[in-house]
Amino acid sequence: MTYDDRTKKLLGEDNFGKLKSFNICVIGLGGVGSIVPIALVRSGIVNLTIIDRDVVDSSNLNRQIAYEENDIGLLKSEALKRKLNFIRKNVNIVANPLSIDDNFDFNILKQFDYVCDCIDDIKAKILLISYCINNGINIISSLGMGNRIDPSNIVVTKLNKTTIDPLAKKLRYELRKENVDIDKINVVFSKNEPIIKSNVVSSMVFVPNSAGLLMASFVIEDLLKK
């Protein structure tokens, strides 16, 4: 059997062919975002832009399964691009070590069929979500996955349907001030409360990677439906 035979059997030949036409952007390559590009490329996505200005740190390795010890000190975007090129040949991976802030050129997002928001900075999330919603760009955002260990209650829902998550509460408040319709925002959300309360966010491999896999599957299904 070839690389994609099982995927084609599951999705159908026509749907699998459509995957090659999609152009997806993943922003934030940490706990959630580092697994999303891997899942997308293994599923048949070949046009992908990954954005993150951080470098791989040893503290990432307990949960961010995209990286290994020999990646420490490298830009996450470059380390992940290298891994993706090992996973599948003939992929078009653009790696940008950029920050999402007031200086970011948001116009580049108009080329993408979907934006995956995996950043944890609240101001950056507000800027990114506001731009995408106001410009009709498909976006899905990851909410709080830290300080949790059980991945069984992670779901995709709308931002206005979330509860208990402090990040979601802050996002709802700030986006409403910007007159952004939060009913339109898809999010990956954990229905579990954090098991510890700490200013330092702790995490293991289970929850963030499960959230990233759920995000990737939702993006592919949503694009194929559209």
Short mmCIF file of C-alpha atoms in Angstrom, two decimals:
data_model
loop_
_atom_site.label_atom_id
_atom_site.label_comp_id
_atom_site.label_asym_id
_atom_site.label_seq_id
_atom_site.Cartn_x
_atom_site.Cartn_y
_atom_site.Cartn_z
CA MET A 1 0.00 0.00 0.00
CA THR A 2 1.13 3.57 -0.63
CA TYR A 3 1.43 6.43 1.84
CA ASP A 4 -2.10 7.77 1.33
CA ASP A 5 -4.14 4.67 0.49
CA ARG A 6 -5.82 4.39 3.89
CA THR A 7 -6.61 8.13 3.96
CA LYS A 8 -8.12 7.94 0.46
CA LYS A 9 -10.25 4.96 1.49
CA LEU A 10 -11.59 6.86 4.49
CA LEU A 11 -12.19 10.24 2.83
CA GLY A 12 -12.83 9.15 -0.74
CA GLU A 13 -10.62 9.83 -3.75
CA ASP A 14 -12.29 13.13 -4.64
CA ASN A 15 -12.11 14.55 -1.12
CA PHE A 16 -8.51 13.51 -0.76
CA GLY A 17 -7.70 15.30 -4.00
CA LYS A 18 -9.26 18.48 -2.64
CA LEU A 19 -6.83 18.51 0.30
CA LYS A 20 -3.97 19.37 -2.03
CA SER A 21 -5.69 22.62 -3.02
CA PHE A 22 -6.11 23.95 0.52
CA ASN A 23 -3.68 26.47 2.02
CA ILE A 24 -3.60 26.50 5.82
CA CYS A 25 -1.79 28.67 8.35
CA VAL A 26 -0.90 27.53 11.88
CA ILE A 27 0.11 30.31 14.26
CA GLY A 28 1.76 29.34 17.54
CA LEU A 29 3.84 26.16 17.53
CA GLY A 30 3.75 25.24 21.21
CA GLY A 31 1.79 22.59 23.08
CA VAL A 32 -1.27 22.64 20.82
CA GLY A 33 0.14 24.18 17.66
CA SER A 34 3.18 21.94 17.23
CA ILE A 35 1.07 18.83 16.57
CA VAL A 36 -1.41 20.52 14.19
CA PRO A 37 0.97 20.81 11.18
CA ILE A 38 2.12 17.22 11.64
CA ALA A 39 -1.48 15.97 11.63
CA LEU A 40 -2.37 18.09 8.60
CA VAL A 41 0.63 17.00 6.53
CA ARG A 42 0.14 13.32 7.38
CA SER A 43 -3.50 13.71 6.31
CA GLY A 44 -2.65 15.07 2.86
CA ILE A 45 -2.34 18.85 3.26
CA VAL A 46 0.64 20.05 1.21
CA ASN A 47 0.39 23.86 1.41
CA LEU A 48 1.10 25.08 4.91
CA THR A 49 2.47 28.19 6.59
CA ILE A 50 3.71 27.95 10.19
CA ILE A 51 4.36 31.03 12.32
CA ASP A 52 6.13 31.32 15.67
CA ARG A 53 9.02 33.48 16.86
CA ASP A 54 10.05 31.24 19.78
CA VAL A 55 12.91 28.77 19.96
CA VAL A 56 12.77 25.22 21.24
CA ASP A 57 13.57 24.99 24.94
CA SER A 58 14.28 21.89 27.00
CA SER A 59 11.14 22.60 29.04
CA ASN A 60 9.06 22.02 25.88
CA LEU A 61 10.09 18.41 25.43
CA ASN A 62 7.77 16.85 28.03
CA ARG A 63 4.70 17.69 25.92
CA GLN A 64 5.56 19.15 22.50
CA ILE A 65 6.12 15.93 20.59
CA ALA A 66 7.15 17.73 17.40
CA TYR A 67 10.55 18.53 18.95
CA GLU A 68 13.52 16.55 20.19
CA GLU A 69 16.68 17.31 22.16
CA ASN A 70 18.67 18.11 19.04
CA ASP A 71 16.13 20.86 18.24
CA ILE A 72 16.89 22.82 21.43
CA GLY A 73 17.90 26.37 20.55
CA LEU A 74 16.44 26.23 17.04
CA LEU A 75 13.51 28.36 15.92
CA LYS A 76 10.36 26.29 16.36
CA SER A 77 9.20 27.20 12.87
CA GLU A 78 12.44 25.95 11.30
CA ALA A 79 12.67 22.82 13.44
CA LEU A 80 9.09 21.91 12.59
CA LYS A 81 9.53 22.67 8.89
CA ARG A 82 12.45 20.26 8.81
CA LYS A 83 10.38 17.54 10.47
CA LEU A 84 7.48 18.08 8.07
CA ASN A 85 9.81 17.72 5.10
CA PHE A 86 10.96 14.40 6.55
CA ILE A 87 7.36 13.23 6.97
CA ARG A 88 6.22 13.96 3.41
CA LYS A 89 8.07 14.87 0.24
CA ASN A 90 6.87 17.59 -2.13
CA VAL A 91 5.18 19.74 0.50
CA ASN A 92 5.16 23.52 0.37
CA ILE A 93 6.03 24.61 3.92
CA VAL A 94 6.59 28.31 4.64
CA ALA A 95 8.15 28.97 8.05
CA ASN A 96 7.96 32.48 9.48
CA PRO A 97 9.57 33.44 12.84
CA LEU A 98 7.11 36.27 13.44
CA SER A 99 5.09 37.69 16.33
CA ILE A 100 1.41 38.53 16.15
CA ASP A 101 1.32 42.16 17.22
CA ASP A 102 0.45 45.60 15.87
CA ASN A 103 3.35 45.37 13.40
CA PHE A 104 2.23 42.09 11.86
CA ASP A 105 1.02 42.28 8.26
CA PHE A 106 -2.41 40.70 8.69
CA ASN A 107 -3.12 41.02 4.96
CA ILE A 108 -1.04 37.90 4.34
CA LEU A 109 -3.79 35.89 6.02
CA LYS A 110 -6.19 36.51 3.12
CA GLN A 111 -4.45 33.81 1.08
CA PHE A 112 -5.37 31.04 3.51
CA ASP A 113 -8.39 28.76 3.52
CA TYR A 114 -8.06 28.33 7.29
CA VAL A 115 -6.12 29.89 10.15
CA CYS A 116 -5.37 27.82 13.24
CA ASP A 117 -4.82 30.09 16.25
CA CYS A 118 -2.68 28.25 18.79
CA ILE A 119 -1.11 31.24 20.51
CA ASP A 120 -1.56 31.92 24.22
CA ASP A 121 -1.00 35.68 24.33
CA ILE A 122 -4.39 37.32 24.88
CA LYS A 123 -3.64 40.54 22.99
CA ALA A 124 -2.30 38.60 20.02
CA LYS A 125 -5.35 36.34 19.98
CA ILE A 126 -7.67 39.34 19.96
CA LEU A 127 -5.81 40.95 17.06
CA LEU A 128 -5.78 37.71 15.09
CA ILE A 129 -9.37 36.68 15.70
CA SER A 130 -10.72 40.19 15.07
CA TYR A 131 -8.94 40.44 11.72
CA CYS A 132 -10.04 37.00 10.53
CA ILE A 133 -13.70 37.41 11.53
CA ASN A 134 -13.90 40.92 10.08
CA ASN A 135 -12.37 39.73 6.80
CA GLY A 136 -14.27 36.49 6.38
CA ILE A 137 -11.26 34.25 6.98
CA ASN A 138 -11.97 30.83 8.50
CA ILE A 139 -10.36 30.58 11.93
CA ILE A 140 -10.37 28.18 14.85
CA SER A 141 -8.75 29.11 18.16
CA SER A 142 -7.36 27.01 20.97
CA LEU A 143 -8.36 27.99 24.49
CA GLY A 144 -6.75 27.05 27.81
CA MET A 145 -5.23 23.56 27.89
CA GLY A 146 -2.72 24.04 30.69
CA ASN A 147 -2.95 22.72 34.25
CA ARG A 148 -5.13 19.84 33.03
CA ILE A 149 -4.35 16.15 32.54
CA ASP A 150 -7.58 14.56 31.22
CA PRO A 151 -8.07 14.92 27.43
CA SER A 152 -11.47 13.23 27.31
CA ASN A 153 -13.54 16.43 27.61
CA ILE A 154 -11.97 18.50 24.83
CA VAL A 155 -14.54 19.67 22.29
CA VAL A 156 -14.99 22.07 19.40
CA THR A 157 -17.66 24.65 20.09
CA LYS A 158 -18.38 28.35 19.60
CA LEU A 159 -16.69 30.90 21.83
CA ASN A 160 -20.07 32.07 23.14
CA LYS A 161 -20.79 28.51 24.35
CA THR A 162 -17.70 28.15 26.55
CA THR A 163 -17.68 28.07 30.34
CA ILE A 164 -15.21 27.91 33.27
CA ASP A 165 -12.17 28.81 31.13
CA PRO A 166 -10.62 32.15 32.26
CA LEU A 167 -9.01 32.64 28.83
CA ALA A 168 -12.38 32.19 27.12
CA LYS A 169 -14.02 34.64 29.50
CA LYS A 170 -11.37 37.28 28.81
CA LEU A 171 -11.59 36.70 25.06
CA ARG A 172 -15.37 37.04 25.06
CA TYR A 173 -15.16 40.29 26.99
CA GLU A 174 -12.45 41.87 24.85
CA LEU A 175 -13.90 40.77 21.51
CA ARG A 176 -17.32 42.10 22.39
CA LYS A 177 -15.68 45.47 23.08
CA GLU A 178 -14.28 45.29 19.54
CA ASN A 179 -17.77 44.47 18.20
CA VAL A 180 -16.61 41.07 16.97
CA ASP A 181 -19.39 38.51 16.63
CA ILE A 182 -18.29 35.77 19.04
CA ASP A 183 -21.07 33.50 17.78
CA LYS A 184 -18.93 32.95 14.66
CA ILE A 185 -15.73 31.90 16.40
CA ASN A 186 -14.90 28.17 16.52
CA VAL A 187 -12.76 27.16 19.46
CA VAL A 188 -11.13 24.04 20.85
CA PHE A 189 -12.18 24.01 24.48
CA SER A 190 -11.67 21.80 27.54
CA LYS A 191 -14.73 21.32 29.72
CA ASN A 192 -12.46 20.28 32.59
CA GLU A 193 -11.44 22.80 35.22
CA PRO A 194 -7.70 23.12 35.89
CA ILE A 195 -6.54 20.69 38.57
CA ILE A 196 -4.07 23.23 39.97
CA LYS A 197 -4.12 27.00 40.15
CA SER A 198 -0.76 28.60 39.49
CA ASN A 199 0.71 31.60 37.73
CA VAL A 200 3.10 29.19 36.03
CA VAL A 201 1.12 27.07 33.56
CA SER A 202 1.97 23.38 33.79
CA SER A 203 1.17 20.73 31.23
CA MET A 204 1.83 17.17 30.11
CA VAL A 205 1.60 15.55 26.71
CA PHE A 206 -2.03 14.44 26.87
CA VAL A 207 -4.26 17.52 26.75
CA PRO A 208 -2.45 19.91 24.36
CA ASN A 209 -1.75 17.25 21.74
CA SER A 210 -5.31 15.94 21.91
CA ALA A 211 -6.53 19.51 21.39
CA GLY A 212 -4.22 19.93 18.41
CA LEU A 213 -5.39 16.68 16.80
CA LEU A 214 -9.01 17.71 17.30
CA MET A 215 -8.29 21.10 15.73
CA ALA A 216 -6.64 19.52 12.68
CA SER A 217 -9.49 17.06 12.14
CA PHE A 218 -12.09 19.83 12.45
CA VAL A 219 -10.29 22.00 9.90
CA ILE A 220 -10.13 19.20 7.33
CA GLU A 221 -13.77 18.21 7.86
CA ASP A 222 -14.96 21.81 7.74
CA LEU A 223 -13.06 22.57 4.54
CA LEU A 224 -14.37 19.45 2.83
CA LYS A 225 -17.94 20.38 3.82
CA LYS A 226 -17.52 23.88 2.43
#
